[in-house]
Amino acid sequence: QVTLVESGGASVESGGSLMLSCAVSGVNLRRCMGWFQQIPGKGREWVAIIYPDNTTKYSDPVKGRFTVSKDVAVNALYLQMNSLQPEDTAMYYCAAARIGVGCAIRDGYWGQGTQVTVSS
């Protein structure tokens, strides 16, 4: 059974920082993995992707402020979020692609989400 469990979401003030964690079990991290955000009434938008070779990609709104990383020793994915802004307020989900389907993360495994709220 594959499970992804996010943690670390909280309410912070503008300019603050948070570190989100995603504990993964049932699959290894040698695949495309990513973080997505969703606000009520909108679809899930990708925020950061980390590829099997550890290269990373970020959406324009978070580039330079967020950093995605993984620790294969503990099978966990992280998202360091700095200089948080009110528009970063969302539910954040981690996701992992299935093996053999390239980087189709959206069709893979998902966590239940963790809420980040940034006040001005």
JSON list of C-alpha atoms in Angstrom, two decimals:
[
{"chain": "A", "resi": 1, "resn": "GLN", "atom": "CA", "xyz": [0.00, 0.00, 0.00]},
{"chain": "A", "resi": 2, "resn": "VAL", "atom": "CA", "xyz": [1.31, 3.43, -0.97]},
{"chain": "A", "resi": 3, "resn": "THR", "atom": "CA", "xyz": [0.78, 6.32, 1.40]},
{"chain": "A", "resi": 4, "resn": "LEU", "atom": "CA", "xyz": [1.95, 9.92, 1.36]},
{"chain": "A", "resi": 5, "resn": "VAL", "atom": "CA", "xyz": [1.39, 11.99, 4.49]},
{"chain": "A", "resi": 6, "resn": "GLU", "atom": "CA", "xyz": [2.04, 15.73, 4.49]},
{"chain": "A", "resi": 7, "resn": "SER", "atom": "CA", "xyz": [2.77, 17.77, 7.59]},
{"chain": "A", "resi": 8, "resn": "GLY", "atom": "CA", "xyz": [4.10, 21.17, 8.54]},
{"chain": "A", "resi": 9, "resn": "GLY", "atom": "CA", "xyz": [1.27, 23.39, 7.38]},
{"chain": "A", "resi": 10, "resn": "ALA", "atom": "CA", "xyz": [0.46, 26.31, 9.66]},
{"chain": "A", "resi": 11, "resn": "SER", "atom": "CA", "xyz": [-0.69, 29.91, 9.85]},
{"chain": "A", "resi": 12, "resn": "VAL", "atom": "CA", "xyz": [2.14, 32.41, 9.47]},
{"chain": "A", "resi": 13, "resn": "GLU", "atom": "CA", "xyz": [2.57, 36.10, 8.82]},
{"chain": "A", "resi": 14, "resn": "SER", "atom": "CA", "xyz": [3.68, 37.53, 5.52]},
{"chain": "A", "resi": 15, "resn": "GLY", "atom": "CA", "xyz": [7.44, 37.19, 5.14]},
{"chain": "A", "resi": 16, "resn": "GLY", "atom": "CA", "xyz": [7.60, 34.10, 7.29]},
{"chain": "A", "resi": 17, "resn": "SER", "atom": "CA", "xyz": [8.88, 30.62, 6.49]},
{"chain": "A", "resi": 18, "resn": "LEU", "atom": "CA", "xyz": [7.59, 27.07, 6.70]},
{"chain": "A", "resi": 19, "resn": "MET", "atom": "CA", "xyz": [8.97, 23.63, 5.94]},
{"chain": "A", "resi": 20, "resn": "LEU", "atom": "CA", "xyz": [6.47, 21.09, 4.64]},
{"chain": "A", "resi": 21, "resn": "SER", "atom": "CA", "xyz": [7.28, 17.40, 4.90]},
{"chain": "A", "resi": 22, "resn": "CYS", "atom": "CA", "xyz": [5.84, 14.41, 3.08]},
{"chain": "A", "resi": 23, "resn": "ALA", "atom": "CA", "xyz": [6.43, 10.98, 4.56]},
{"chain": "A", "resi": 24, "resn": "VAL", "atom": "CA", "xyz": [6.26, 8.33, 1.84]},
{"chain": "A", "resi": 25, "resn": "SER", "atom": "CA", "xyz": [5.74, 4.62, 2.32]},
{"chain": "A", "resi": 26, "resn": "GLY", "atom": "CA", "xyz": [5.19, 1.78, -0.13]},
{"chain": "A", "resi": 27, "resn": "VAL", "atom": "CA", "xyz": [7.33, 3.25, -2.94]},
{"chain": "A", "resi": 28, "resn": "ASN", "atom": "CA", "xyz": [10.85, 4.62, -3.21]},
{"chain": "A", "resi": 29, "resn": "LEU", "atom": "CA", "xyz": [11.68, 8.19, -4.19]},
{"chain": "A", "resi": 30, "resn": "ARG", "atom": "CA", "xyz": [13.52, 7.32, -7.41]},
{"chain": "A", "resi": 31, "resn": "ARG", "atom": "CA", "xyz": [10.76, 8.85, -9.51]},
{"chain": "A", "resi": 32, "resn": "CYS", "atom": "CA", "xyz": [9.29, 12.24, -10.30]},
{"chain": "A", "resi": 33, "resn": "MET", "atom": "CA", "xyz": [7.79, 13.82, -7.22]},
{"chain": "A", "resi": 34, "resn": "GLY", "atom": "CA", "xyz": [6.18, 17.15, -6.66]},
{"chain": "A", "resi": 35, "resn": "TRP", "atom": "CA", "xyz": [4.27, 19.64, -4.58]},
{"chain": "A", "resi": 36, "resn": "PHE", "atom": "CA", "xyz": [0.97, 21.14, -5.68]},
{"chain": "A", "resi": 37, "resn": "GLN", "atom": "CA", "xyz": [-1.25, 23.84, -4.24]},
{"chain": "A", "resi": 38, "resn": "GLN", "atom": "CA", "xyz": [-4.99, 24.21, -4.34]},
{"chain": "A", "resi": 39, "resn": "ILE", "atom": "CA", "xyz": [-7.23, 27.07, -3.26]},
{"chain": "A", "resi": 40, "resn": "PRO", "atom": "CA", "xyz": [-10.99, 26.60, -2.88]},
{"chain": "A", "resi": 41, "resn": "GLY", "atom": "CA", "xyz": [-12.78, 26.62, -6.21]},
{"chain": "A", "resi": 42, "resn": "LYS", "atom": "CA", "xyz": [-9.65, 26.03, -8.28]},
{"chain": "A", "resi": 43, "resn": "GLY", "atom": "CA", "xyz": [-7.77, 23.01, -9.53]},
{"chain": "A", "resi": 44, "resn": "ARG", "atom": "CA", "xyz": [-4.45, 21.80, -8.17]},
{"chain": "A", "resi": 45, "resn": "GLU", "atom": "CA", "xyz": [-1.55, 23.78, -9.57]},
{"chain": "A", "resi": 46, "resn": "TRP", "atom": "CA", "xyz": [1.98, 22.47, -9.59]},
{"chain": "A", "resi": 47, "resn": "VAL", "atom": "CA", "xyz": [4.48, 24.35, -7.44]},
{"chain": "A", "resi": 48, "resn": "ALA", "atom": "CA", "xyz": [7.70, 22.34, -7.50]},
{"chain": "A", "resi": 49, "resn": "ILE", "atom": "CA", "xyz": [8.96, 19.14, -9.09]},
{"chain": "A", "resi": 50, "resn": "ILE", "atom": "CA", "xyz": [12.02, 17.08, -8.31]},
{"chain": "A", "resi": 51, "resn": "TYR", "atom": "CA", "xyz": [13.16, 14.60, -10.93]},
{"chain": "A", "resi": 52, "resn": "PRO", "atom": "CA", "xyz": [14.85, 11.23, -10.35]},
{"chain": "A", "resi": 53, "resn": "ASP", "atom": "CA", "xyz": [18.24, 12.83, -11.03]},
{"chain": "A", "resi": 54, "resn": "ASN", "atom": "CA", "xyz": [17.46, 15.48, -8.36]},
{"chain": "A", "resi": 55, "resn": "THR", "atom": "CA", "xyz": [17.05, 18.33, -10.80]},
{"chain": "A", "resi": 56, "resn": "THR", "atom": "CA", "xyz": [14.23, 20.65, -9.83]},
{"chain": "A", "resi": 57, "resn": "LYS", "atom": "CA", "xyz": [11.67, 22.89, -11.47]},
{"chain": "A", "resi": 58, "resn": "TYR", "atom": "CA", "xyz": [9.52, 25.62, -9.95]},
{"chain": "A", "resi": 59, "resn": "SER", "atom": "CA", "xyz": [6.46, 27.55, -11.00]},
{"chain": "A", "resi": 60, "resn": "ASP", "atom": "CA", "xyz": [7.15, 31.23, -11.63]},
{"chain": "A", "resi": 61, "resn": "PRO", "atom": "CA", "xyz": [5.30, 32.55, -8.54]},
{"chain": "A", "resi": 62, "resn": "VAL", "atom": "CA", "xyz": [7.50, 30.55, -6.15]},
{"chain": "A", "resi": 63, "resn": "LYS", "atom": "CA", "xyz": [10.81, 30.56, -7.98]},
{"chain": "A", "resi": 64, "resn": "GLY", "atom": "CA", "xyz": [13.56, 31.84, -5.72]},
{"chain": "A", "resi": 65, "resn": "ARG", "atom": "CA", "xyz": [11.42, 31.46, -2.59]},
{"chain": "A", "resi": 66, "resn": "PHE", "atom": "CA", "xyz": [10.60, 27.73, -2.39]},
{"chain": "A", "resi": 67, "resn": "THR", "atom": "CA", "xyz": [13.00, 24.81, -2.44]},
{"chain": "A", "resi": 68, "resn": "VAL", "atom": "CA", "xyz": [12.04, 21.17, -2.98]},
{"chain": "A", "resi": 69, "resn": "SER", "atom": "CA", "xyz": [14.26, 18.38, -1.71]},
{"chain": "A", "resi": 70, "resn": "LYS", "atom": "CA", "xyz": [14.12, 14.73, -0.78]},
{"chain": "A", "resi": 71, "resn": "ASP", "atom": "CA", "xyz": [15.84, 12.40, 1.64]},
{"chain": "A", "resi": 72, "resn": "VAL", "atom": "CA", "xyz": [15.93, 8.84, 0.31]},
{"chain": "A", "resi": 73, "resn": "ALA", "atom": "CA", "xyz": [17.29, 7.55, 3.62]},
{"chain": "A", "resi": 74, "resn": "VAL", "atom": "CA", "xyz": [14.01, 8.37, 5.36]},
{"chain": "A", "resi": 75, "resn": "ASN", "atom": "CA", "xyz": [11.81, 8.30, 2.25]},
{"chain": "A", "resi": 76, "resn": "ALA", "atom": "CA", "xyz": [10.61, 11.86, 2.64]},
{"chain": "A", "resi": 77, "resn": "LEU", "atom": "CA", "xyz": [9.98, 14.86, 0.41]},
{"chain": "A", "resi": 78, "resn": "TYR", "atom": "CA", "xyz": [10.28, 18.44, 1.63]},
{"chain": "A", "resi": 79, "resn": "LEU", "atom": "CA", "xyz": [9.27, 21.92, 0.58]},
{"chain": "A", "resi": 80, "resn": "GLN", "atom": "CA", "xyz": [11.08, 24.83, 2.20]},
{"chain": "A", "resi": 81, "resn": "MET", "atom": "CA", "xyz": [8.92, 27.92, 1.82]},
{"chain": "A", "resi": 82, "resn": "ASN", "atom": "CA", "xyz": [10.52, 31.33, 2.45]},
{"chain": "A", "resi": 83, "resn": "SER", "atom": "CA", "xyz": [9.26, 34.89, 2.08]},
{"chain": "A", "resi": 84, "resn": "LEU", "atom": "CA", "xyz": [5.69, 33.65, 2.26]},
{"chain": "A", "resi": 85, "resn": "GLN", "atom": "CA", "xyz": [2.99, 35.93, 0.87]},
{"chain": "A", "resi": 86, "resn": "PRO", "atom": "CA", "xyz": [-0.79, 35.93, 1.35]},
{"chain": "A", "resi": 87, "resn": "GLU", "atom": "CA", "xyz": [-1.22, 34.57, -2.20]},
{"chain": "A", "resi": 88, "resn": "ASP", "atom": "CA", "xyz": [0.64, 31.42, -1.10]},
{"chain": "A", "resi": 89, "resn": "THR", "atom": "CA", "xyz": [-2.35, 30.55, 1.08]},
{"chain": "A", "resi": 90, "resn": "ALA", "atom": "CA", "xyz": [-3.57, 27.14, -0.08]},
{"chain": "A", "resi": 91, "resn": "MET", "atom": "CA", "xyz": [-3.79, 23.46, 0.68]},
{"chain": "A", "resi": 92, "resn": "TYR", "atom": "CA", "xyz": [-0.49, 21.87, -0.30]},
{"chain": "A", "resi": 93, "resn": "TYR", "atom": "CA", "xyz": [-0.27, 18.30, -1.57]},
{"chain": "A", "resi": 94, "resn": "CYS", "atom": "CA", "xyz": [2.69, 16.08, -2.28]},
{"chain": "A", "resi": 95, "resn": "ALA", "atom": "CA", "xyz": [2.51, 13.57, -5.11]},
{"chain": "A", "resi": 96, "resn": "ALA", "atom": "CA", "xyz": [4.62, 10.83, -6.64]},
{"chain": "A", "resi": 97, "resn": "ALA", "atom": "CA", "xyz": [4.54, 9.51, -10.18]},
{"chain": "A", "resi": 98, "resn": "ARG", "atom": "CA", "xyz": [4.07, 5.83, -10.89]},
{"chain": "A", "resi": 99, "resn": "ILE", "atom": "CA", "xyz": [7.05, 4.03, -12.39]},
{"chain": "A", "resi": 100, "resn": "GLY", "atom": "CA", "xyz": [6.92, 3.57, -16.14]},
{"chain": "A", "resi": 101, "resn": "VAL", "atom": "CA", "xyz": [4.79, 6.61, -16.94]},
{"chain": "A", "resi": 102, "resn": "GLY", "atom": "CA", "xyz": [7.49, 9.25, -17.17]},
{"chain": "A", "resi": 103, "resn": "CYS", "atom": "CA", "xyz": [6.75, 12.27, -15.03]},
{"chain": "A", "resi": 104, "resn": "ALA", "atom": "CA", "xyz": [2.95, 12.03, -15.02]},
{"chain": "A", "resi": 105, "resn": "ILE", "atom": "CA", "xyz": [2.72, 13.02, -11.37]},
{"chain": "A", "resi": 106, "resn": "ARG", "atom": "CA", "xyz": [-0.94, 13.97, -11.54]},
{"chain": "A", "resi": 107, "resn": "ASP", "atom": "CA", "xyz": [-1.80, 10.33, -12.39]},
{"chain": "A", "resi": 108, "resn": "GLY", "atom": "CA", "xyz": [0.26, 8.99, -9.50]},
{"chain": "A", "resi": 109, "resn": "TYR", "atom": "CA", "xyz": [-0.05, 8.82, -5.76]},
{"chain": "A", "resi": 110, "resn": "TRP", "atom": "CA", "xyz": [-1.28, 11.71, -3.61]},
{"chain": "A", "resi": 111, "resn": "GLY", "atom": "CA", "xyz": [-1.28, 12.74, 0.01]},
{"chain": "A", "resi": 112, "resn": "GLN", "atom": "CA", "xyz": [-4.21, 14.25, 1.87]},
{"chain": "A", "resi": 113, "resn": "GLY", "atom": "CA", "xyz": [-2.80, 17.77, 1.99]},
{"chain": "A", "resi": 114, "resn": "THR", "atom": "CA", "xyz": [-1.66, 20.26, 4.61]},
{"chain": "A", "resi": 115, "resn": "GLN", "atom": "CA", "xyz": [-3.03, 23.80, 4.95]},
{"chain": "A", "resi": 116, "resn": "VAL", "atom": "CA", "xyz": [-0.81, 26.86, 4.71]},
{"chain": "A", "resi": 117, "resn": "THR", "atom": "CA", "xyz": [-2.32, 30.22, 5.61]},
{"chain": "A", "resi": 118, "resn": "VAL", "atom": "CA", "xyz": [-0.36, 33.44, 5.25]},
{"chain": "A", "resi": 119, "resn": "SER", "atom": "CA", "xyz": [-1.72, 36.63, 6.77]},
{"chain": "A", "resi": 120, "resn": "SER", "atom": "CA", "xyz": [-0.73, 40.12, 5.73]}
]
